[in-house]
Every structure is written in C-alpha cells, then in structure tokens.
PDB file of C-alpha atoms in Angstrom:
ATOM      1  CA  UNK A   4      75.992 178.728  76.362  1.00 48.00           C
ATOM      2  CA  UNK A   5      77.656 181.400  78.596  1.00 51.00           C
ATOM      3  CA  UNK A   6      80.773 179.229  79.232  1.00 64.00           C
ATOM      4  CA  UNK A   7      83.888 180.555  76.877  1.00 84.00           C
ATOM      5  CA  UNK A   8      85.314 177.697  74.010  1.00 96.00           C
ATOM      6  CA  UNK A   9      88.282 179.208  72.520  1.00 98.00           C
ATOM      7  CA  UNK A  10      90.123 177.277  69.357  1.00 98.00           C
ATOM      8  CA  UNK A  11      93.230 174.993  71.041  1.00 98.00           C
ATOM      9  CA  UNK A  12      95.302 173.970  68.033  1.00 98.00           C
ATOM     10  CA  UNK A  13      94.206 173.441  64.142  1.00 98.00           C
ATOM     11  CA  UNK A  14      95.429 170.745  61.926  1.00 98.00           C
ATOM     12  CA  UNK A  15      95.225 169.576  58.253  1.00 98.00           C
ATOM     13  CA  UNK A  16      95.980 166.486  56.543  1.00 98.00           C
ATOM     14  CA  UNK A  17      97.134 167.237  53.231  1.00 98.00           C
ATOM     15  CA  UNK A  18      96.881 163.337  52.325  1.00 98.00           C
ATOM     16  CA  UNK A  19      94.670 160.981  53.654  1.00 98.00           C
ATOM     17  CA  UNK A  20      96.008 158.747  56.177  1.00 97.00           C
ATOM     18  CA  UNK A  21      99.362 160.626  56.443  1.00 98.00           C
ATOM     19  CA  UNK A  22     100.601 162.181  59.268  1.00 97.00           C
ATOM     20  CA  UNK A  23      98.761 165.643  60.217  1.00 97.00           C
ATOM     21  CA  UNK A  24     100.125 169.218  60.101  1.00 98.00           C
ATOM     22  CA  UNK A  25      99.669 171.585  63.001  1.00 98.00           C
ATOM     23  CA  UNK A  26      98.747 175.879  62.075  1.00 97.00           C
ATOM     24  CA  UNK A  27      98.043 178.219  63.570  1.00 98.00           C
ATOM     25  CA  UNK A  28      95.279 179.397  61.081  1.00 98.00           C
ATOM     26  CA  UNK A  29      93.598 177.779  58.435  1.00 98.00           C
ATOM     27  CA  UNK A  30      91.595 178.313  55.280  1.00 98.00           C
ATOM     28  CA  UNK A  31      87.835 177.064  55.617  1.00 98.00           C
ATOM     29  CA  UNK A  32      86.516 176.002  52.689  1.00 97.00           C
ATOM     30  CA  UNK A  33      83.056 174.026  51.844  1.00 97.00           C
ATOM     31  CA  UNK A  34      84.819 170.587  51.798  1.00 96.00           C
ATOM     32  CA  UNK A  35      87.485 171.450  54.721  1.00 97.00           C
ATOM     33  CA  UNK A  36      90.486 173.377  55.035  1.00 98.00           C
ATOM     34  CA  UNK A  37      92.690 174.380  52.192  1.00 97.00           C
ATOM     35  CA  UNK A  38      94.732 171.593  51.312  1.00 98.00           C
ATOM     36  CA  UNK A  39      93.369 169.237  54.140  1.00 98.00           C
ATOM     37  CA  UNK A  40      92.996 165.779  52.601  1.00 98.00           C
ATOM     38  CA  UNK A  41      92.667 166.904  49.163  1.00 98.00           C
ATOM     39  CA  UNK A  42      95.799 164.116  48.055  1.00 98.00           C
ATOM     40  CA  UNK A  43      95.440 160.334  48.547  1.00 98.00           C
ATOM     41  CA  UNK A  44      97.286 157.142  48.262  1.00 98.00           C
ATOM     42  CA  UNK A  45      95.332 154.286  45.895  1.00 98.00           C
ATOM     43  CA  UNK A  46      96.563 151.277  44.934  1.00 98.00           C
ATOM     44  CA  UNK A  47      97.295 149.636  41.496  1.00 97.00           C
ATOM     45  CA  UNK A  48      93.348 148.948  41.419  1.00 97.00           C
ATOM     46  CA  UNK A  49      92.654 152.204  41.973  1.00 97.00           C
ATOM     47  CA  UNK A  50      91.369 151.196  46.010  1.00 98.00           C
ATOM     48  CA  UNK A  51      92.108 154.090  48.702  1.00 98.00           C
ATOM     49  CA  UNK A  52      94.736 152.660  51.072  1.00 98.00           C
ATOM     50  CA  UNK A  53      94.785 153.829  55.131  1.00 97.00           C
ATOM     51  CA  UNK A  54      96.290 153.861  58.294  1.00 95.00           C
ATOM     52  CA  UNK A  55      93.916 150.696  59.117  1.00 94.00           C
ATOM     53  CA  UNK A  56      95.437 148.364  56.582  1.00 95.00           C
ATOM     54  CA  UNK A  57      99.077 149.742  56.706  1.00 96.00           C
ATOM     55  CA  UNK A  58      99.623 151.653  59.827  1.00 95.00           C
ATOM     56  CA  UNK A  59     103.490 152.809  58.272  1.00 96.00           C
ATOM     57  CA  UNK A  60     101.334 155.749  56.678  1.00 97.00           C
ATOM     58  CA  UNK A  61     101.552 157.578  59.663  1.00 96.00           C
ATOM     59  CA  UNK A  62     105.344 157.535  59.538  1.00 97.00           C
ATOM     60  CA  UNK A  63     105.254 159.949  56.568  1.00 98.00           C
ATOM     61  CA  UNK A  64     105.269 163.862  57.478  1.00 98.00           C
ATOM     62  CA  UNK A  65     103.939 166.294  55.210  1.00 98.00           C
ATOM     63  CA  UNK A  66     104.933 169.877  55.390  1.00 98.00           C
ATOM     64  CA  UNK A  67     103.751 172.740  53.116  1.00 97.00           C
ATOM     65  CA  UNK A  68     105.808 175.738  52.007  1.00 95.00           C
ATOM     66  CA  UNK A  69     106.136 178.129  49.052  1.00 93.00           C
ATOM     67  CA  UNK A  70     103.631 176.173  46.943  1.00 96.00           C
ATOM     68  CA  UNK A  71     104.915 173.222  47.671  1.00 97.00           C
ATOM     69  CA  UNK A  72     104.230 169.602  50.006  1.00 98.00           C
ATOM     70  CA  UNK A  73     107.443 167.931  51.258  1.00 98.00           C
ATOM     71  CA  UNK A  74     106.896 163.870  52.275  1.00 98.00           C
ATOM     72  CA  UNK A  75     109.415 162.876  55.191  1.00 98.00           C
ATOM     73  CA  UNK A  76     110.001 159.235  55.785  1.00 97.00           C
ATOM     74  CA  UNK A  77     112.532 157.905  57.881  1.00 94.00           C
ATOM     75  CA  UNK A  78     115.871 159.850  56.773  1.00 93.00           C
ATOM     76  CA  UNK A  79     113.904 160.316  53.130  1.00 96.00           C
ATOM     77  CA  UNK A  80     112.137 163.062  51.380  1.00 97.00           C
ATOM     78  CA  UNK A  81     109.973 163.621  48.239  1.00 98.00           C
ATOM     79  CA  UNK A  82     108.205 166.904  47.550  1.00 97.00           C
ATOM     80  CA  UNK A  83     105.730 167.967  44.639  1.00 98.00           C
ATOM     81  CA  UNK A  84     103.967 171.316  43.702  1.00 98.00           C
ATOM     82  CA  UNK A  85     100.411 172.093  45.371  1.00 98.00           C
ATOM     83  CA  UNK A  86      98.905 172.242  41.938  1.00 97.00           C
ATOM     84  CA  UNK A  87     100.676 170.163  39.956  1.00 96.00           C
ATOM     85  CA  UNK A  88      98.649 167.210  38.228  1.00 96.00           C
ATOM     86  CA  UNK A  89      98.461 164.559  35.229  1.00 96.00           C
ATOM     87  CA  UNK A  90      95.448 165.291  33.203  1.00 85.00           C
ATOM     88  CA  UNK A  91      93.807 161.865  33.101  1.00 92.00           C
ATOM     89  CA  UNK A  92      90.964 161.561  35.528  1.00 96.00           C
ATOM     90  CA  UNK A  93      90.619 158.254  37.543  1.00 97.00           C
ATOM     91  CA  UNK A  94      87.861 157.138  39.122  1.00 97.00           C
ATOM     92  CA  UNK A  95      87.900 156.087  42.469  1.00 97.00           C
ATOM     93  CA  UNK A  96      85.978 155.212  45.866  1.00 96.00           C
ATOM     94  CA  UNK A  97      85.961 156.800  49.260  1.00 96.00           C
ATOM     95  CA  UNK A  98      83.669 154.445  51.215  1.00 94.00           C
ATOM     96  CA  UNK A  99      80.507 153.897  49.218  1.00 92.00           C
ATOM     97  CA  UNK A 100      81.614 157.930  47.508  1.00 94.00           C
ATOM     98  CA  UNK A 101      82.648 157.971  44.206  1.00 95.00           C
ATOM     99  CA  UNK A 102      84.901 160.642  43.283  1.00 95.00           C
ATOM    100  CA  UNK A 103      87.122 161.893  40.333  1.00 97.00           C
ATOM    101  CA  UNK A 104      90.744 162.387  40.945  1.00 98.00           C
ATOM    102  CA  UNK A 105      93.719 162.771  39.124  1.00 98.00           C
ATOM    103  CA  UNK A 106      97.211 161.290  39.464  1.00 98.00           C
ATOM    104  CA  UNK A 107     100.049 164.189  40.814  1.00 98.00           C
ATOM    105  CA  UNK A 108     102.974 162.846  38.779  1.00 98.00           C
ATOM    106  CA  UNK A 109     104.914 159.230  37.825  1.00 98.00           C
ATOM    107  CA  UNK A 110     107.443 160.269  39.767  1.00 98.00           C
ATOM    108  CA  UNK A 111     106.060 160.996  43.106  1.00 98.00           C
ATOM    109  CA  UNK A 112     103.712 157.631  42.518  1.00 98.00           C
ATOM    110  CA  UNK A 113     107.011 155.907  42.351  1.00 98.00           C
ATOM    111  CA  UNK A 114     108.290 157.323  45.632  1.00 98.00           C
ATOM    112  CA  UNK A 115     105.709 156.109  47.930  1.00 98.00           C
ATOM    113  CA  UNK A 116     105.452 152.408  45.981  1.00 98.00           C
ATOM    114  CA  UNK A 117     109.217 152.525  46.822  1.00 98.00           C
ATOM    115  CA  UNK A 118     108.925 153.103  50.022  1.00 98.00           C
ATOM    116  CA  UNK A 119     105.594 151.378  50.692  1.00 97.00           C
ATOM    117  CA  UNK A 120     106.526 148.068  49.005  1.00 97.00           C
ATOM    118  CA  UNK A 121     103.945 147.883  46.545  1.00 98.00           C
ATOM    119  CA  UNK A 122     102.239 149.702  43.765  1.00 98.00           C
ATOM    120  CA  UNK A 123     100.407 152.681  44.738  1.00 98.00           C
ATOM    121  CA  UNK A 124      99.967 155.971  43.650  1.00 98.00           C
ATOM    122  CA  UNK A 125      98.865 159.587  44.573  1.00 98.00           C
ATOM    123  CA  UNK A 126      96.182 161.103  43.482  1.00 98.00           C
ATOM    124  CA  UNK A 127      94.100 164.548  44.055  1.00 98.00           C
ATOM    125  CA  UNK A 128      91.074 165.758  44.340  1.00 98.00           C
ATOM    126  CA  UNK A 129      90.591 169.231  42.271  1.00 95.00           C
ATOM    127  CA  UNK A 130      87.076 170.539  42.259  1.00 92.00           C
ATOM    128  CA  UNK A 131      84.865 171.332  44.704  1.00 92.00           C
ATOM    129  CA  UNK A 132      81.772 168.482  43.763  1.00 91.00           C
ATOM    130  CA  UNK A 133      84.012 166.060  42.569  1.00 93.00           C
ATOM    131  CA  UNK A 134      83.170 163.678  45.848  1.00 95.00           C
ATOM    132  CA  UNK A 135      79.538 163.772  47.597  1.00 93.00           C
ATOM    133  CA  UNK A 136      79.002 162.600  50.088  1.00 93.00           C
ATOM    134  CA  UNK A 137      74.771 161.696  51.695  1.00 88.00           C
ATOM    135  CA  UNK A 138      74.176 161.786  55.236  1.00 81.00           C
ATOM    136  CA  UNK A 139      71.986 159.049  56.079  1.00 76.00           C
ATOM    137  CA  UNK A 140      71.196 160.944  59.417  1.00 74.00           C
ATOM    138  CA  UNK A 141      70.201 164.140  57.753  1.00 78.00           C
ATOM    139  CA  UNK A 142      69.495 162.957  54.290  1.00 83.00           C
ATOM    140  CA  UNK A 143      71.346 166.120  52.628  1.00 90.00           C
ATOM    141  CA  UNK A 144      74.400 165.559  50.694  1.00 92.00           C
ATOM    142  CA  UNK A 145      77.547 167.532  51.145  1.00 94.00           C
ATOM    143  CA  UNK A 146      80.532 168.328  48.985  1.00 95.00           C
ATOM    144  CA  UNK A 147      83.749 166.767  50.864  1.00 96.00           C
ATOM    145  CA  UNK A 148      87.569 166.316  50.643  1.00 96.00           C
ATOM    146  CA  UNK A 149      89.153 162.676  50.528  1.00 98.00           C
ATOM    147  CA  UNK A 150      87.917 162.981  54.254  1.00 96.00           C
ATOM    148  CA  UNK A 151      86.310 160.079  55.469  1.00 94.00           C
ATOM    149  CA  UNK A 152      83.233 161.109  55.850  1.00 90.00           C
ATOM    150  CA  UNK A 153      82.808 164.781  56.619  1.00 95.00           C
ATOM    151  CA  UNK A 154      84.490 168.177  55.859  1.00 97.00           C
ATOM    152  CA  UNK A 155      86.008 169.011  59.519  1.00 98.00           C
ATOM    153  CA  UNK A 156      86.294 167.335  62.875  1.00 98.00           C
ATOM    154  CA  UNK A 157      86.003 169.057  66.309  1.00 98.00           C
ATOM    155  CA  UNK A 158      87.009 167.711  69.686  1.00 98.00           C
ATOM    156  CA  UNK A 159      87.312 169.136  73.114  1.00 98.00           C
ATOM    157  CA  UNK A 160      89.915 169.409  75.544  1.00 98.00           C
ATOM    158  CA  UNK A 161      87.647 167.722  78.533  1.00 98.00           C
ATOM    159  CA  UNK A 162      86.784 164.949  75.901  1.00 98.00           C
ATOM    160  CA  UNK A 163      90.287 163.805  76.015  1.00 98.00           C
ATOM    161  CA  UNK A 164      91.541 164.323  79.879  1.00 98.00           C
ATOM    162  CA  UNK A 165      88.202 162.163  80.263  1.00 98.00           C
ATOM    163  CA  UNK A 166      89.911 159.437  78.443  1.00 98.00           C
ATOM    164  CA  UNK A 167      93.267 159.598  79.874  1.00 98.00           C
ATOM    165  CA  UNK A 168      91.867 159.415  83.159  1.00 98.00           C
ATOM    166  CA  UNK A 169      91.027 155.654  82.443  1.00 98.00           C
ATOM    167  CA  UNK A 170      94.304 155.036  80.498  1.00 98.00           C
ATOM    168  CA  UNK A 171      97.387 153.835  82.015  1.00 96.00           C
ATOM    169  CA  UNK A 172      99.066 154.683  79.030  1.00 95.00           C
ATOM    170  CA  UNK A 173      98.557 158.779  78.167  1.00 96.00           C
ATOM    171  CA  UNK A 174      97.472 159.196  74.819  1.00 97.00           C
ATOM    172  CA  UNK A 175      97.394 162.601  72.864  1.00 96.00           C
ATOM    173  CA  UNK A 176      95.317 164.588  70.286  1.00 97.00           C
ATOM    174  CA  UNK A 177      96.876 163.276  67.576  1.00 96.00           C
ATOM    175  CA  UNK A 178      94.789 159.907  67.764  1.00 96.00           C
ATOM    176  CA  UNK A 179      92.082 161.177  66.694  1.00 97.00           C
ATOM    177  CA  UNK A 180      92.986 163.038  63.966  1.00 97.00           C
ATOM    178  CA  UNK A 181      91.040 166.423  64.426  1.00 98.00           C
ATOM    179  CA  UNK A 182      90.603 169.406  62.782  1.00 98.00           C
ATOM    180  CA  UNK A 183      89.907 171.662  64.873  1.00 98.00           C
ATOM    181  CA  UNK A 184      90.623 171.295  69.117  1.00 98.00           C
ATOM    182  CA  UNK A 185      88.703 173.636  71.470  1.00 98.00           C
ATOM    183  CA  UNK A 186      89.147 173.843  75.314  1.00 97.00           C
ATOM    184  CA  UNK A 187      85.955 172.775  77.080  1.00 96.00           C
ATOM    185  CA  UNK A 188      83.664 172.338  80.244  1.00 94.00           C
ATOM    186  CA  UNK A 189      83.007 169.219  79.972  1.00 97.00           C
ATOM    187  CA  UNK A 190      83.547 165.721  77.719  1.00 98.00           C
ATOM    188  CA  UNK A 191      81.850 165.763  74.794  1.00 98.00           C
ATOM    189  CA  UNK A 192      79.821 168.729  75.150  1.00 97.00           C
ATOM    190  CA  UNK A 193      80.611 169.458  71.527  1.00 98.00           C
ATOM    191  CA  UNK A 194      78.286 166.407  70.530  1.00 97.00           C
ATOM    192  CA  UNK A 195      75.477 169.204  71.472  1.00 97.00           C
ATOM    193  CA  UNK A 196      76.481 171.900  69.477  1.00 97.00           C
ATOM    194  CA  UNK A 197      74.405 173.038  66.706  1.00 97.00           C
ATOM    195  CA  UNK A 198      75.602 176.136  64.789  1.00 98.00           C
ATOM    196  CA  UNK A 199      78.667 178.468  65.973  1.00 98.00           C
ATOM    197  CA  UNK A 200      80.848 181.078  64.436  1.00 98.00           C
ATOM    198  CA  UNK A 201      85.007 180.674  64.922  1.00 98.00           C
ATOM    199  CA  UNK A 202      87.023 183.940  62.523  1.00 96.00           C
ATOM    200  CA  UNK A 203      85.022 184.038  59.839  1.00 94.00           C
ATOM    201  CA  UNK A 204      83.090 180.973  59.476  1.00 98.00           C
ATOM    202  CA  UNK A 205      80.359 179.586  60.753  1.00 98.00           C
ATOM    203  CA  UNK A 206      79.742 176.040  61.662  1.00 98.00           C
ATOM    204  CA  UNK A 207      76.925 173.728  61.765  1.00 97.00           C
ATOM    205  CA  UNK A 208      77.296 170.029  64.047  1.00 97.00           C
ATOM    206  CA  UNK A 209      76.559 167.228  61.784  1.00 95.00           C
ATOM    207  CA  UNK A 210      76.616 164.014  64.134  1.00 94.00           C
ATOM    208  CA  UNK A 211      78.910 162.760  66.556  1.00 96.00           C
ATOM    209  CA  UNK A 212      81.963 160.710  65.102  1.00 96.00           C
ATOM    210  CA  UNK A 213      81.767 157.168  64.870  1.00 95.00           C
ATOM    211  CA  UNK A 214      85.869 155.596  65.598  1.00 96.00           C
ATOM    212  CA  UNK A 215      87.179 152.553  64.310  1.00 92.00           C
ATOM    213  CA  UNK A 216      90.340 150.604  64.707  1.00 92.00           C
ATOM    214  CA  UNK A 217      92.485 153.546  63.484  1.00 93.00           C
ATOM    215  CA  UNK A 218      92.388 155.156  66.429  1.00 96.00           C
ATOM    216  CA  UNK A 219      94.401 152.349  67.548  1.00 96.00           C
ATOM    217  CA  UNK A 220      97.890 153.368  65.926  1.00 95.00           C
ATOM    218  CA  UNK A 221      99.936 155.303  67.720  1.00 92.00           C
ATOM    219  CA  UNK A 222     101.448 157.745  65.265  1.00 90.00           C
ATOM    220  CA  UNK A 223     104.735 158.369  67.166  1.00 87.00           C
ATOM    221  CA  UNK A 224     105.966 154.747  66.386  1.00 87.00           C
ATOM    222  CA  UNK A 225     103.150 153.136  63.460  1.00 89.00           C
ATOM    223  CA  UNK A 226     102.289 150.344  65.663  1.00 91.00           C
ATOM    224  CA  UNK A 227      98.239 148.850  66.407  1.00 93.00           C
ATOM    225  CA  UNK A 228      97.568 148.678  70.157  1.00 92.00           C
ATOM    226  CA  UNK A 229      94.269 147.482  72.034  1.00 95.00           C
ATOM    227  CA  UNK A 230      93.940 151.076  73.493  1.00 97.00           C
ATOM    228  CA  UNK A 231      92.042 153.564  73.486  1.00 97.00           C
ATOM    229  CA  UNK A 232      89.029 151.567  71.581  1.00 97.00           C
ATOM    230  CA  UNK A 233      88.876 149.356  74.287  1.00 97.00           C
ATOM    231  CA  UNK A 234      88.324 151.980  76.965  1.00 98.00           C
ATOM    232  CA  UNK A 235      86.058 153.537  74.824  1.00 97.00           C
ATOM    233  CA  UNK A 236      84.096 151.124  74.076  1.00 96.00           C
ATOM    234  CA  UNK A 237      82.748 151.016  77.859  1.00 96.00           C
ATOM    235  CA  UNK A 238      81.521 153.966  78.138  1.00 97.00           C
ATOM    236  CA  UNK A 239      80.862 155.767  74.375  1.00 97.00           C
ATOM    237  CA  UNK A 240      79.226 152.644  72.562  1.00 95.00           C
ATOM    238  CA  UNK A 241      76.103 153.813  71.024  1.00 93.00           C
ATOM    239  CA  UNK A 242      74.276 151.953  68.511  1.00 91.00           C
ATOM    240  CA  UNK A 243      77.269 149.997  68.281  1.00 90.00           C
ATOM    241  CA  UNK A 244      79.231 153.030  67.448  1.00 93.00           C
ATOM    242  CA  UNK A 245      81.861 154.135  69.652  1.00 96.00           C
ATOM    243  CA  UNK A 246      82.138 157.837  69.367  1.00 98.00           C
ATOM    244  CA  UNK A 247      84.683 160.683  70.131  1.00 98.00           C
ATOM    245  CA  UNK A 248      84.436 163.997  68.565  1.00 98.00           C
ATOM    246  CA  UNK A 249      81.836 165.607  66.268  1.00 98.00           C
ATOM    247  CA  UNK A 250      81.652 166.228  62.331  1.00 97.00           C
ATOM    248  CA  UNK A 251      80.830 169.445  61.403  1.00 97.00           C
ATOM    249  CA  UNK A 252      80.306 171.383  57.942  1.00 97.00           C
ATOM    250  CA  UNK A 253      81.272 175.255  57.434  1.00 97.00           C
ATOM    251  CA  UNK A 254      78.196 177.638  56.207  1.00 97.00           C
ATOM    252  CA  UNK A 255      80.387 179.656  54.552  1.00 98.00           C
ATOM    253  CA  UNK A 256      84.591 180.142  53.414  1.00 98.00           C
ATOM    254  CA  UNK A 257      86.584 182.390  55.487  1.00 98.00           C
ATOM    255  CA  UNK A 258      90.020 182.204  57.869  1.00 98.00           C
ATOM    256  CA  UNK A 259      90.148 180.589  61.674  1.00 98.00           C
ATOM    257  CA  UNK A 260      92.658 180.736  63.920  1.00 98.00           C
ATOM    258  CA  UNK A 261      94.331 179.303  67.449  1.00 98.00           C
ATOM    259  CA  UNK A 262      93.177 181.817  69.969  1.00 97.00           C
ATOM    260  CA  UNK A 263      89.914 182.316  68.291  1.00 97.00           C
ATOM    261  CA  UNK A 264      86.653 181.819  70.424  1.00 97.00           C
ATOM    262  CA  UNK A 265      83.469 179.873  69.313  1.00 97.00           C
ATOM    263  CA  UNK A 266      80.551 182.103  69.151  1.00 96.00           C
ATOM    264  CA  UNK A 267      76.785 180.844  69.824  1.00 95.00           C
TER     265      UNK A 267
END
C-alpha cells in the first residue's frame, strides 16, 4: 500500500462500558493498552453490566494520574489506586469467556451502587491469561482485557465521513469506541489490512467488527437513538452482522503514538 495512514487519536477505556480516555500515546500490551478495560462493573450475581442495558455508564469519566483512576459523575467523584485490589478472586463471564477477577475495594463498590441504583461492584482483571478468548473465525485463542471481544479496535477516518454523509444528525468517533483512529483513503479499507507496524508494535487484522445496539447511545447525553445502526444496516450488513471498524491483536509490547504512521 503506497498511500500514507498516520495514527489520528488513541483512546483507552480503563472500565468497561465507561466513558473513554483520549492520549496521546499508549502502552501496547498482548491484551490491549495499559490500563484499557482492565476494571469492570458486575452486578450482585456477579453478571458484567454495559452501556446496552444501562446507557448512564457512559456518563461516568475516568481520568488517570499519579497512579491513580478518578470516576466523574455528574458534580461527583470517586477515585482508587491503579493497583489496588481485595484478594478474593471472583469468577465471572465476559460473553461465553470466563475470567478471574478480583474486587478493587468495598468502598469504591459502594460508590457506583450509589450512584447506579443498585448493587454492583468493580472488579479487575490482573494477569495476563486470566480471560481467553477463541476466535471462531481463526480458531486460535487470544489472551484479552474485559474487552468485548478483542484486544484493540482500529477505525479510519474515511469510514466515518462515509457515515455522516448519510446522517442528518453528525455523529463522532466516540460511538464506536476505538482504540486506535487512523486517517484513510477510503471507508473501511482497514477491513483489508493484514499485518502493520505503528511505534513499536506490530499489528495483525483479526476480522472486521461486528456492532450492536451500543452504538446507539450517544455518550454526550446517555440516551438510545435509532441512529447510526439504522444507516448502517443498509449498506454494512453482512451475514447479518453490521460492521464498522476492525479487531486487531499486537505481535509484540511496545509504545504508539498520535502522529505515528502505519507501516506495511
């Protein structure tokens, strides 16, 4: 590919479902960035809880500094230490993934049942391992976050002013949820990349990503629309899927940052 793909903007999600935080570099590691998605929210049975069931999760702002996350909501905030954890592991689903957590603290647990209306809890992930995840396309299995699915998500500039040009209302990144933006040629050229170097790290494409309702929320105000799934739907349905953006695993651990170009 002789056209030039440089990295856009870079974003972690320190826990699942919560609003995103934008760098401008990031840590790669095996099952994503350094502290992306590596906290989650269960409930009193020990069930994951997301955006798609209670879209107020994306009205709480993470920020990390000095060692430590701070949770904004509304004029509240809560904060806790990056490596601070009960001992007790729990046992818990992502999907069909099982994976071994542990609970942050009582207090923190008590925050967001506070301010969620019902029991929950936070809980981290701590080893790399502790959550597999098999890819039915490629039948490998790969060491992952709280993620979804896969480690990192990539998405193109084009993809999106593709989509806005059928939207009367102007959508932005944030939608989606990505990891890592690049400017592009074209809309969804990333779907056909295969391996790549950004920094330090090189990349392999795992499949395009499949979106559901989530995509729905608009994460300025925590409210479910009809758009953009709708709009998608017409034109990026396959195998009943509707996709936008592409999962991708790093080869190797290492530092990217905005400005960086991707490397064929």
């Amino acid at each position: 590919m002789s056209a030039v793909y440089i990295v856009k903007e870079l974003y972690i999600y320190p826990v699942k479902s919560l609003a995103g935080v934008s760098c401008q570099s990031a840590y790669a590691e095996e099952m994503g960035f350094e502290n992306d998605r590596r906290w989650m929210l269960v409930d009193a049975e020990n069930k994951m809880l997301t955006q798609r069931e209670y879209p107020l999760m994306s009205q709480f702002y993470p920020q990390i500094s000095k060692g430590k996350i701070s949770i904004t909501f509304k004029d509240q905030k809560h904060d806790f230490l990056i490596e601070e954890h009960l001992g007790q592991s729990i046992a818990v689903k992502v999907w069909e993934d099982d994976s071994d957590v542990v609970e942050v603290n009582k207090s923190t647990s008590i925050w967001f049942s506070e301010h969620l209306g019902f029991e929950c809890k936070l809980v981290k992930i701590i080893r790399n391992g502790d959550r597999k995840h098999e890819s039915s396309k490629l039948k490998e299995t790969f060491n992952v976050s709280l993620a979804d699915g896969y480690p990192y998500l990539m998405i193109g500039t084009e993809s999106l002013d593709y989509l806005n040009e059928k939207l009367e209302e102007k959508i932005t990144i944030l939608r989606f949820r990505p990891n890592i933006v690049i400017s592009s040629q074209k809309a969804h050229e990333e779907d056909d990349f295969v391996t790549f170097k950004i920094g330090e790290v090189r990349f392999r494409n795992i499949k395009p990503c499949g979106r559901c309702i989530m995509v729905n929320n608009d994460p300025q105000k925590g409210i479910v629309k009809k758009e953009p799934l709708k709009t998608l739907s017409k034109y990026r349905n396959v195998n009943n899927s509707v996709l936008f953006g592409t999962n991708i695993v790093s080869l190797n651990s290492g530092l990217i940052s905005v400005g960086d170009a991707i490397v064929f």
